[in-house]
Short mmCIF file of C-alpha atoms in Angstrom, two decimals:
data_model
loop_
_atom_site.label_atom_id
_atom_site.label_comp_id
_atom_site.label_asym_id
_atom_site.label_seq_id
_atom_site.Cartn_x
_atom_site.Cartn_y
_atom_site.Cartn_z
CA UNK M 1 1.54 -23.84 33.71
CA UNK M 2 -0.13 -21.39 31.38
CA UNK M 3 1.03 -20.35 28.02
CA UNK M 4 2.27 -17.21 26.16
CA UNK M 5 -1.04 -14.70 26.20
CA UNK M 6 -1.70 -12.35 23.10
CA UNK M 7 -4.14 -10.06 23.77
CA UNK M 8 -6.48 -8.48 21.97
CA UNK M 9 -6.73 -11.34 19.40
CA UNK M 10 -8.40 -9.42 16.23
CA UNK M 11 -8.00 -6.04 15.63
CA UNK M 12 -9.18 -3.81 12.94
CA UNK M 13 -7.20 -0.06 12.10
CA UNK M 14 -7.04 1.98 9.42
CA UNK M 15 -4.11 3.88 7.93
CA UNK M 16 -2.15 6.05 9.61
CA UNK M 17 -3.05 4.85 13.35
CA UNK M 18 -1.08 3.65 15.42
CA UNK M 19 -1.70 0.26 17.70
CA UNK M 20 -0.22 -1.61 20.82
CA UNK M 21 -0.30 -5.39 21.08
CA UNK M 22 0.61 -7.14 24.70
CA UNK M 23 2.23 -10.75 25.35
CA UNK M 24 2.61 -12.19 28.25
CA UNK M 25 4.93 -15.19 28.79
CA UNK M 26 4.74 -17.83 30.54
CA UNK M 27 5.76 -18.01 33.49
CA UNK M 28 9.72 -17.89 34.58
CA UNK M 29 10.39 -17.04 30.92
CA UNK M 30 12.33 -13.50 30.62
CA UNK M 31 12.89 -13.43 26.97
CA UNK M 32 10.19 -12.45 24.11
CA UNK M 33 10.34 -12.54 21.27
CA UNK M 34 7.98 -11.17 18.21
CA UNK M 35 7.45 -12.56 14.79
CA UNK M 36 5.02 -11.35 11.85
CA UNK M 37 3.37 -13.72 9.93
CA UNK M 38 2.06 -12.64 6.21
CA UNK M 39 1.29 -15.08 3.17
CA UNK M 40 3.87 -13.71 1.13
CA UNK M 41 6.64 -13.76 3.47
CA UNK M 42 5.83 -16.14 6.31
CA UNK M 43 7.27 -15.86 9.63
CA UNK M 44 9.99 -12.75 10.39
CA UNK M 45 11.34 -12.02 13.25
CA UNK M 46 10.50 -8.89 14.68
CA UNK M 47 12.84 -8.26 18.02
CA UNK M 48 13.52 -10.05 21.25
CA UNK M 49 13.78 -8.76 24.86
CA UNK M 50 15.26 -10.19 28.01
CA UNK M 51 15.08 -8.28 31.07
CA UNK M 52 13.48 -5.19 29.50
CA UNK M 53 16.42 -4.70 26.76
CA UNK M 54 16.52 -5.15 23.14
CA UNK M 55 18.67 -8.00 22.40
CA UNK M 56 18.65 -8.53 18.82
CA UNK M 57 16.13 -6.86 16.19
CA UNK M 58 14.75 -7.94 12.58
CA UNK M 59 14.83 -5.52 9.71
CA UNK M 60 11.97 -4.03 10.07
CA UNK M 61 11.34 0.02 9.92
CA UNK M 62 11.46 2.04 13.20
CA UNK M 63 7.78 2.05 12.92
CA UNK M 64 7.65 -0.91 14.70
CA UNK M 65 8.93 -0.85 18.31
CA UNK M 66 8.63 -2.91 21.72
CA UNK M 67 9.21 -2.68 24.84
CA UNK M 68 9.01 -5.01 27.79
CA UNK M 69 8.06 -4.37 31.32
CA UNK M 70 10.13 -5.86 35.01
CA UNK M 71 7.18 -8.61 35.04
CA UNK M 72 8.61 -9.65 31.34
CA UNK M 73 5.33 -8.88 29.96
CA UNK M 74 6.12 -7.30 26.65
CA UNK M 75 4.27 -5.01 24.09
CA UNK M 76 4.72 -4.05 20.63
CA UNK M 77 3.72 -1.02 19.21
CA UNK M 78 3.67 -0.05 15.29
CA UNK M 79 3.01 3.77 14.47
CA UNK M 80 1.60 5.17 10.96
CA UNK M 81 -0.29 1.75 9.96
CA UNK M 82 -0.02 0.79 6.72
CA UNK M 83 -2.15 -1.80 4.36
CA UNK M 84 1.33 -4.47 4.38
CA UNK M 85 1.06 -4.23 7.98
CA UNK M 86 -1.79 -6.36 7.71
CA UNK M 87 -0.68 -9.81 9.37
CA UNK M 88 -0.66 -12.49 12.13
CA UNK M 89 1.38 -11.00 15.16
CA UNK M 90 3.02 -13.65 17.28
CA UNK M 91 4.54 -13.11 20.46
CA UNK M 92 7.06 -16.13 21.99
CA UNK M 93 8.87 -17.02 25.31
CA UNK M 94 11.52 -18.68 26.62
CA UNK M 95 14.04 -18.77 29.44
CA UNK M 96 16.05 -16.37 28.15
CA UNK M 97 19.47 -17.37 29.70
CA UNK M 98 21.38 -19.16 26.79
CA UNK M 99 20.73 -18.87 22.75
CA UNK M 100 19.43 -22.13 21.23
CA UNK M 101 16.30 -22.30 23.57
CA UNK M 102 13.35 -23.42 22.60
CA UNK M 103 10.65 -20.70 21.77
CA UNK M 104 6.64 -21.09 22.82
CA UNK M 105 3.91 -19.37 20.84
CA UNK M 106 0.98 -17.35 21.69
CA UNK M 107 -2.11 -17.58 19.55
CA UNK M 108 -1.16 -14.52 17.99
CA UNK M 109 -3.16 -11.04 17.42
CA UNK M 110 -4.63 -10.87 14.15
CA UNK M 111 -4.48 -7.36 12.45
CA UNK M 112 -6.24 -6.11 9.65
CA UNK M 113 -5.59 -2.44 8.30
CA UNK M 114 -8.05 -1.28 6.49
CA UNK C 1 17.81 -14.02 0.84
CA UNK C 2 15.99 -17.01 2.25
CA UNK C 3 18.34 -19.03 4.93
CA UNK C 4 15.47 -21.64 5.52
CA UNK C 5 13.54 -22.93 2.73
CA UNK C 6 11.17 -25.78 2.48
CA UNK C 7 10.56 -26.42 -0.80
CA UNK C 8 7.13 -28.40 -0.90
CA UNK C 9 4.01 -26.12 -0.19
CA UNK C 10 2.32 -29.53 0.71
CA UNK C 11 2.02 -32.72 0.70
CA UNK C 12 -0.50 -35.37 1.15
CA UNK C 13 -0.30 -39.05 2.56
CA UNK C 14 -2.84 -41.38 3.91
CA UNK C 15 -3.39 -42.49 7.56
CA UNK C 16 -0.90 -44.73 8.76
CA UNK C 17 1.75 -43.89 6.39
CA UNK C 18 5.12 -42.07 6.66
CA UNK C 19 5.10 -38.38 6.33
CA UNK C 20 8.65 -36.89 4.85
CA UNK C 21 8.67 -33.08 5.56
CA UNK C 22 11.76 -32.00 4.24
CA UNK C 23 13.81 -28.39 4.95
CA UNK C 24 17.31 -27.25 3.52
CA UNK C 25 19.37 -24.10 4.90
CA UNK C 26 21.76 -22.04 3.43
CA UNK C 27 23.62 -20.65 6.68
CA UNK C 28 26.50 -23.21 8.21
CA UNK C 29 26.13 -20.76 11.53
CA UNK C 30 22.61 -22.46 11.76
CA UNK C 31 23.27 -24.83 14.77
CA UNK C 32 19.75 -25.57 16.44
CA UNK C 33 16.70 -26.50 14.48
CA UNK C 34 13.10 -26.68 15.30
CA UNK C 35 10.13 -28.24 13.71
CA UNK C 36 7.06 -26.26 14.99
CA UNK C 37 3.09 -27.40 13.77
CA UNK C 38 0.59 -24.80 13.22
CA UNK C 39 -3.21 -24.77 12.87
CA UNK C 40 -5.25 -21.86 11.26
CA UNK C 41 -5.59 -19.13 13.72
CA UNK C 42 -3.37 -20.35 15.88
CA UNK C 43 0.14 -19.74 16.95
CA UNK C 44 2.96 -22.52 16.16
CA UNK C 45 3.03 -25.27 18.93
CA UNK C 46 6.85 -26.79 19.01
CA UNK C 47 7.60 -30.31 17.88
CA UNK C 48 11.08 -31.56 17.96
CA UNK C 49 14.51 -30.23 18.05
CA UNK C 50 18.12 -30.95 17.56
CA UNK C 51 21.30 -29.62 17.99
CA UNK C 52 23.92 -29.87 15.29
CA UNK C 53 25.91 -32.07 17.47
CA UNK C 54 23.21 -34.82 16.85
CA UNK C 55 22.21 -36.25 13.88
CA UNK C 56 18.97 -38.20 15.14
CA UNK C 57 16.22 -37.26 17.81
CA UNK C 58 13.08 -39.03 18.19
CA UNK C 59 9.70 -38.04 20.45
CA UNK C 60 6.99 -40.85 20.15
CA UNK C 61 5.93 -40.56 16.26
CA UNK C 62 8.19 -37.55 15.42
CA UNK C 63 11.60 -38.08 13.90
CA UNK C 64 14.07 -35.69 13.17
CA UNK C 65 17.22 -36.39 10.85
CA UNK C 66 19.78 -34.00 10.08
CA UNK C 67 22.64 -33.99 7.67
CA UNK C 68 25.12 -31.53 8.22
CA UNK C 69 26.84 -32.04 5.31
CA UNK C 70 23.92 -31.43 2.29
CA UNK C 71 22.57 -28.69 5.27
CA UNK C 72 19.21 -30.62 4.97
CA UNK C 73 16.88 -31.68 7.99
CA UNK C 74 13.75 -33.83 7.68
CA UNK C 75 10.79 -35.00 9.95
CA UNK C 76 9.44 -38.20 9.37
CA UNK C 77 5.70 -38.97 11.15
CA UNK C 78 5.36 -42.59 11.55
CA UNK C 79 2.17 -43.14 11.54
CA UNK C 80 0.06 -40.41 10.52
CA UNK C 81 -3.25 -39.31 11.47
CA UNK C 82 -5.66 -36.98 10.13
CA UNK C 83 -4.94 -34.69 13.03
CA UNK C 84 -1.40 -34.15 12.12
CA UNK C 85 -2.80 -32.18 9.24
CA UNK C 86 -1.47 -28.83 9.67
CA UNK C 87 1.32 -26.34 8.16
CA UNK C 88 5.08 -27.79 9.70
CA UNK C 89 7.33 -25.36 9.99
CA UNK C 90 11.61 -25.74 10.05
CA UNK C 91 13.26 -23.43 12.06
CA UNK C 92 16.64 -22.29 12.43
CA UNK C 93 18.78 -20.40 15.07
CA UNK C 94 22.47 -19.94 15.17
CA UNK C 95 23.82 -20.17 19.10
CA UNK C 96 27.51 -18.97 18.60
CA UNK C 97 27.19 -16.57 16.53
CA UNK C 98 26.44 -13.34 18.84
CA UNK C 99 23.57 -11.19 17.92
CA UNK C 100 21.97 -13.94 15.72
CA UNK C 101 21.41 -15.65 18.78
CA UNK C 102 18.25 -15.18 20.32
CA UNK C 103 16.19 -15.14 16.58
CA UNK C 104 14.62 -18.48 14.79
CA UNK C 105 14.54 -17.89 10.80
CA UNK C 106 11.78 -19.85 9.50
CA UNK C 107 11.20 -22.01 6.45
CA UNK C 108 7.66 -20.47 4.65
CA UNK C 109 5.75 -23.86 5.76
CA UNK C 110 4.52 -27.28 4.41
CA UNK C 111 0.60 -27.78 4.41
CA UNK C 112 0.44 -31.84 4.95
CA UNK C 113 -2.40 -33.56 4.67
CA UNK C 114 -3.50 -36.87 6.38
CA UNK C 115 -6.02 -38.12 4.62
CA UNK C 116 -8.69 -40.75 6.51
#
């Protein structure tokens, strides 16, 4: 079976744009979830969809958003880039039917705001 | 305010030996815990679990104790190779709680080294 997808994997912005990652899950899984990963802070948790609603969402500004689609692929968009948004995006799956379940990575999409 | 926190940035051993990765939380809704690995440029590959309702679980080398009391989990790596070296991650979720569900807080990471 094939694992969680991240595309793009690098991506280079500058200030002020805006930018779209994708994830798709593997298959069967309906829930995704989305984590940043930065030095200082490590991994947060972004927000998590099953069946194309928001579930449950980390503090982070409304600049960051997601959505997911009926195929439970899922993207994440962040408006007005700024440098702190520079970070290691990763996107994760699971069934989605009870709490407690084990999450799978993606190899994550690498931003750098310039 | 940081729920999961492991407090060594790293931690080197030589091959063969035990590695003792070591994670504390704060929250008593914490209830399932997660130990995930994680090369450079990669995403975090999953371990080992276990539910509070266990105190043991064991996959091949990978041991995980927890002790509900002291709110302390540990992964012991009997033996260890030099491609275990990576950053181990704890992670935390808390199933009853309702909107807390469907989240794992992580501990910042422990760089081990297995050295040859």
């Amino acid at each position: 079976k094939a694992g969680v997808t991240q595309t793009p994997r690098y991506l280079i912005k500058t200030r002020g744009q805006q930018v779209t990652l994708s994830c798709s899950p593997i298959s069967g899984h309906r829930s995704v979830s989305w984590y940043q990963q930065t030095p200082g802070q490590g991994l947060q948790f972004l927000f998590e969809y099953f069946s194309e609603t928001q579930r449950n969402k980390g503090n982070f500004p409304g600049r960051f958003s997601g959505r997911q689609f009926s195929n439970s692929r899922s993207e994440m968009n962040v408006s007005t880039l700024e440098l702190g948004d520079s970070a290691l995006y990763l996107c994760a799956s699971s069934l989605g039917w009870s709490s407690g379940e084990t999450q799978y990575f993606g190899p994550g999409t690498r931003l750098l705001v310039l | 305010d940081q729920q999961v926190k492991q407090n060594s940035p790293s931690l080197s051993v030589q091959e063969g030996r035990i590695s003792i990765l070591n994670c504390d939380y704060t929250n008593s809704m914490f209830d399932y815990f997660l130990w995930y690995k994680k090369y450079p440029a990669e995403g975090p590959t999953f371990l080992i679990s276990i539910s509070s309702i266990k105190d043991k679980n064991e996959d091949g080398r990978f041991t995980v104790f927890l002790n509900k009391s002291a709110k302390h989990l540990s992964l012991h790596i009997v033996p260890s190779q030099p491609g275990d070296s990576a950053v181990y991650f704890c992670a935390a979720s808390a199933r009853g709680s309702g909107g807390s569900n469907y989240k794992l807080t992580f501990g910042k990471g422990t760089l081990l080294t297995v050295n040859p």
